[in-house]
Short mmCIF file of C-alpha atoms and ligand atoms in Angstrom, two decimals:
data_model
loop_
_atom_site.label_atom_id
_atom_site.label_comp_id
_atom_site.label_asym_id
_atom_site.label_seq_id
_atom_site.Cartn_x
_atom_site.Cartn_y
_atom_site.Cartn_z
CA MET A 1234 99.05 77.10 84.01
CA PHE A 1235 96.23 74.80 85.14
CA ASN A 1236 96.89 72.51 82.13
CA TYR A 1237 100.56 72.33 83.02
CA TRP A 1238 100.05 71.45 86.70
CA SER A 1239 97.17 69.06 86.03
CA LYS A 1240 99.54 66.82 84.08
CA LEU A 1241 101.50 66.32 87.30
CA GLY A 1242 98.59 65.35 89.53
CA LYS A 1243 95.30 66.40 91.07
CA THR A 1244 95.02 70.19 90.64
CA ARG A 1245 92.47 72.68 91.94
CA ILE A 1246 92.04 76.33 90.93
CA GLY A 1247 91.56 78.97 93.59
CA GLY A 1248 93.10 81.90 95.43
CA PRO A 1249 92.61 85.66 95.38
CA ALA A 1250 93.22 86.02 91.62
CA ARG A 1251 90.33 83.71 90.75
CA PRO A 1252 86.63 84.56 90.94
CA ILE A 1253 86.03 81.71 93.36
CA TYR A 1254 85.41 82.80 96.94
CA TYR A 1255 84.84 80.93 100.13
CA GLU A 1256 82.90 82.54 102.91
CA ASP A 1257 85.86 82.26 105.24
CA PHE A 1258 89.52 82.33 104.42
CA MET A 1259 92.69 81.02 105.97
CA PRO A 1260 95.23 83.71 106.96
CA GLY A 1261 98.51 83.27 105.11
CA ARG A 1262 97.05 81.01 102.43
CA TYR A 1263 97.76 82.57 99.02
CA ILE A 1264 98.17 85.99 100.65
CA LYS A 1265 100.81 87.77 102.68
CA LYS A 1266 100.98 87.09 106.43
CA GLY A 1267 99.11 89.76 108.39
CA ILE A 1268 96.42 90.35 105.77
CA THR A 1269 92.89 89.66 106.91
CA PHE A 1270 89.41 89.95 105.41
CA THR A 1271 86.39 90.34 107.65
CA THR A 1272 83.81 90.95 104.91
CA ARG A 1273 83.31 90.14 101.25
CA GLY A 1274 81.59 91.92 98.39
CA CYS A 1275 80.06 95.35 97.98
CA ASN A 1276 76.55 96.70 97.45
CA PHE A 1277 77.63 99.52 95.15
CA ASN A 1278 78.25 99.15 91.46
CA CYS A 1279 81.06 101.44 90.40
CA PRO A 1280 81.39 100.67 86.68
CA TRP A 1281 85.16 100.02 86.71
CA CYS A 1282 85.15 97.77 89.78
CA LEU A 1283 85.27 93.98 89.68
CA VAL A 1284 84.35 93.46 93.33
CA PRO A 1285 80.54 93.18 92.96
CA ARG A 1286 80.96 90.86 89.97
CA MET A 1287 83.60 88.65 91.56
CA GLU A 1288 82.49 88.64 95.17
CA GLY A 1289 78.79 89.46 95.00
CA THR A 1290 76.82 91.54 97.43
CA PHE A 1291 78.22 92.61 100.77
CA ARG A 1292 78.32 90.18 103.67
CA GLU A 1293 80.12 89.93 106.98
CA LEU A 1294 82.32 86.92 107.62
CA HIS A 1295 81.29 84.88 110.61
CA HIS A 1296 84.74 84.36 112.01
CA ILE A 1297 87.14 87.29 112.32
CA GLU A 1298 90.73 86.19 111.73
CA PRO A 1299 93.44 88.33 113.35
CA GLY A 1300 95.66 90.50 111.14
CA ASN A 1301 97.02 94.04 110.99
CA ILE A 1302 96.30 94.61 107.27
CA ILE A 1303 92.57 94.86 106.66
CA GLN A 1304 91.89 94.26 103.02
CA ASP A 1305 88.06 94.33 102.96
CA ASN A 1306 86.75 96.13 99.90
CA ASN A 1307 84.13 98.20 101.68
CA ILE A 1308 84.31 97.48 105.38
CA LEU A 1309 82.20 100.51 106.37
CA LEU A 1310 79.10 98.76 105.03
CA SER A 1311 79.38 96.53 108.11
CA SER A 1312 76.97 96.61 111.01
CA LYS A 1313 78.06 98.24 114.25
CA LYS A 1314 78.18 94.82 115.89
CA HIS A 1315 80.57 93.46 113.27
CA LEU A 1316 82.81 96.53 113.23
CA ASN A 1317 83.07 96.50 117.00
CA LYS A 1318 84.32 92.92 116.80
CA VAL A 1319 86.90 94.02 114.20
CA PHE A 1320 88.02 96.94 116.39
CA ASP A 1321 88.32 94.56 119.38
CA MET A 1322 90.55 92.27 117.34
CA LEU A 1323 92.65 95.25 116.21
CA ARG A 1324 93.30 96.49 119.74
CA LYS A 1325 95.95 93.75 120.00
CA GLU A 1326 97.59 94.68 116.68
CA LYS A 1327 100.31 97.21 115.82
CA SER A 1328 101.10 98.95 112.54
CA ILE A 1329 97.49 98.61 111.42
CA ARG A 1330 96.76 99.31 107.78
CA PHE A 1331 93.25 99.64 106.39
CA LYS A 1332 94.34 98.91 102.84
CA GLY A 1333 90.95 98.12 101.35
CA GLY A 1334 89.99 101.77 101.45
CA PHE A 1335 87.27 103.57 103.39
CA ASP A 1336 84.19 104.82 101.59
CA CYS A 1337 83.94 108.45 102.79
CA ARG A 1338 80.15 108.45 102.34
CA LEU A 1339 79.89 105.80 105.06
CA LEU A 1340 82.40 107.19 107.55
CA ARG A 1341 80.71 108.18 110.83
CA ASP A 1342 81.93 109.94 113.96
CA TRP A 1343 81.81 106.76 116.02
CA HIS A 1344 84.12 105.03 113.51
CA ILE A 1345 86.65 107.83 113.95
CA GLU A 1346 86.37 107.60 117.74
CA GLN A 1347 87.22 103.89 117.56
CA LEU A 1348 89.99 104.39 115.01
CA ARG A 1349 91.83 106.99 117.05
CA ASN A 1350 92.32 104.42 119.83
CA LEU A 1351 94.09 101.98 117.50
CA LYS A 1352 97.76 101.89 116.46
CA ILE A 1353 97.15 102.93 112.89
CA LYS A 1354 99.93 103.17 110.36
CA GLU A 1355 97.82 103.73 107.24
CA LEU A 1356 94.21 104.48 106.66
CA TRP A 1357 93.26 104.46 102.98
CA LEU A 1358 90.45 106.51 101.44
CA ALA A 1359 89.44 106.78 97.78
CA LEU A 1360 88.66 109.70 95.49
CA ASP A 1361 87.44 108.25 92.20
CA TYR A 1362 84.66 110.70 91.36
CA GLU A 1363 84.96 114.46 90.91
CA ASN A 1364 81.46 114.93 92.31
CA ARG A 1365 82.58 113.54 95.71
CA PHE A 1366 84.86 116.41 96.64
CA GLU A 1367 82.64 117.69 99.43
CA VAL A 1368 82.07 114.38 101.20
CA PHE A 1369 85.76 113.56 100.81
CA GLN A 1370 86.87 116.89 102.25
CA ASN A 1371 84.50 116.54 105.22
CA ALA A 1372 85.88 113.09 106.01
CA CYS A 1373 89.48 114.35 105.77
CA GLU A 1374 88.76 117.29 108.05
CA LYS A 1375 87.24 115.02 110.70
CA LEU A 1376 90.13 112.57 110.48
CA ALA A 1377 92.69 115.37 110.72
CA LYS A 1378 90.88 116.79 113.74
CA ALA A 1379 91.10 113.34 115.34
CA GLY A 1380 94.89 113.49 114.94
CA PHE A 1381 95.54 111.55 111.72
CA THR A 1382 98.46 112.92 109.68
CA LYS A 1383 99.14 113.10 105.96
CA ASP A 1384 101.51 110.14 106.21
CA GLN A 1385 98.78 108.03 107.80
CA LEU A 1386 95.97 109.17 105.52
CA ARG A 1387 96.48 107.65 102.08
CA CYS A 1388 94.12 107.92 99.14
CA TYR A 1389 93.59 105.77 96.05
CA VAL A 1390 92.82 107.83 92.95
CA LEU A 1391 91.54 106.02 89.87
CA ALA A 1392 93.00 107.30 86.59
CA GLY A 1393 92.19 106.65 82.97
CA TYR A 1394 88.68 105.22 83.18
CA LYS A 1395 86.82 106.72 80.19
CA GLU A 1396 89.06 109.79 80.40
CA SER A 1397 92.64 110.78 79.79
CA ILE A 1398 94.89 109.49 82.53
CA PHE A 1399 96.10 113.07 83.10
CA ARG A 1400 92.59 114.18 84.09
CA ALA A 1401 93.13 112.41 87.42
CA GLU A 1402 95.56 115.17 88.39
CA VAL A 1403 92.60 117.29 89.54
CA ARG A 1404 91.61 114.64 92.09
CA LEU A 1405 95.21 113.76 93.00
CA LYS A 1406 95.96 117.38 93.86
CA PHE A 1407 92.66 117.81 95.68
CA ALA A 1408 93.34 114.68 97.76
CA TYR A 1409 96.75 116.08 98.72
CA LYS A 1410 95.34 119.49 99.64
CA CYS A 1411 92.74 117.79 101.85
CA GLY A 1412 95.53 116.28 103.95
CA THR A 1413 96.01 112.84 102.39
CA LEU A 1414 98.89 111.36 100.47
CA PRO A 1415 97.38 110.21 97.16
CA PHE A 1416 98.32 107.13 95.17
CA ILE A 1417 97.36 106.81 91.52
CA GLN A 1418 95.54 103.67 90.40
CA PRO A 1419 95.60 103.44 86.60
CA TYR A 1420 92.53 101.69 85.28
CA ARG A 1421 93.40 98.41 83.62
CA ASN A 1422 90.91 96.32 81.77
CA SER A 1423 91.71 92.72 81.03
CA LYS A 1424 93.58 93.63 77.82
CA SER A 1425 95.73 96.49 78.93
CA ASN A 1426 99.26 96.18 80.15
CA LYS A 1427 102.04 98.57 81.14
CA ASP A 1428 103.50 98.74 77.63
CA GLU A 1429 100.34 100.35 76.27
CA TYR A 1430 101.12 103.59 78.11
CA SER A 1431 103.10 106.34 76.42
CA ASP A 1432 106.33 107.51 78.06
CA GLU A 1433 104.55 110.65 79.25
CA GLU A 1434 101.80 108.57 80.85
CA LYS A 1435 104.36 106.26 82.48
CA ASP A 1436 106.13 109.29 84.00
CA PHE A 1437 102.81 110.65 85.27
CA ILE A 1438 101.96 107.31 86.90
CA ARG A 1439 105.41 106.98 88.43
CA ASN A 1440 105.34 110.51 89.85
CA TRP A 1441 101.92 110.05 91.45
CA SER A 1442 102.89 106.70 92.96
CA ARG A 1443 105.85 107.87 95.02
CA PRO A 1444 105.28 109.86 98.21
CA ALA A 1445 108.63 111.69 98.06
CA ILE A 1446 108.01 112.87 94.47
CA ILE A 1447 104.40 113.82 95.26
CA LYS A 1448 105.48 115.91 98.24
CA SER A 1449 108.16 117.71 96.25
CA MET A 1450 105.81 118.36 93.27
CA MET A 1451 103.16 119.79 95.58
CA LYS A 1452 105.71 121.92 97.43
CA ALA A 1453 106.93 123.36 94.12
CA ASN A 1454 103.31 124.04 93.10
CA LYS A 1455 102.50 126.19 96.11
S1 SF4 B 2183 84.91 100.80 94.02
FE1 SF4 B 2183 84.46 100.41 96.18
S2 SF4 B 2183 82.36 101.19 96.48
FE2 SF4 B 2183 82.67 100.96 94.25
S3 SF4 B 2183 81.90 98.89 93.80
FE3 SF4 B 2183 84.11 98.71 94.15
S4 SF4 B 2183 84.29 98.17 96.32
FE4 SF4 B 2183 82.22 98.99 96.02
#
């Protein structure tokens, strides 16, 4: 693509699909209107995740751009000072979606207190490890107690990383039973594409991607 455009004039490579990051970003440039980032990077090293390699270690962005879709990869690593600035910005927003996903290990009571005063549409968690059931369940219980519903509490569930994709069903069902609406995230390395999945795997992915199907499967499973 670069070769093609460079024949037509001066061409630069960048944007969210490239491993080139600027410390700040311009809302609406390369990404959907409403999306904002207030931090970059992550200090953990989950083996399937590209964030530490592409963005480096965690840091807070100096300037907080307004937006109702917070796409930070691990925002709860932020200092209290930074998060309070983010919450202040969000008080003016509606239909707020924390799409980057909260790390349940880092969720504290004061975060929940702040979150319950915001107009939240979706708050995403993650359940990628089977040995995190307890911390995940605790976070869900606290969020439910604060008034968050299953339709607000969403949960990414990684599937197919060094295991059969169907193994994720244990975590998908657990996430549902804890009061979240799970969403399967099939692991894709740089070579894999949709056509590599069998029909059975494609059905499994489709079923665990659609809230209406998930709800009816879980109802039938009771
Ligand atoms: S999966 Fe989340 S916690 Fe793990 S390295 Fe990636 S951003 Fe960090």
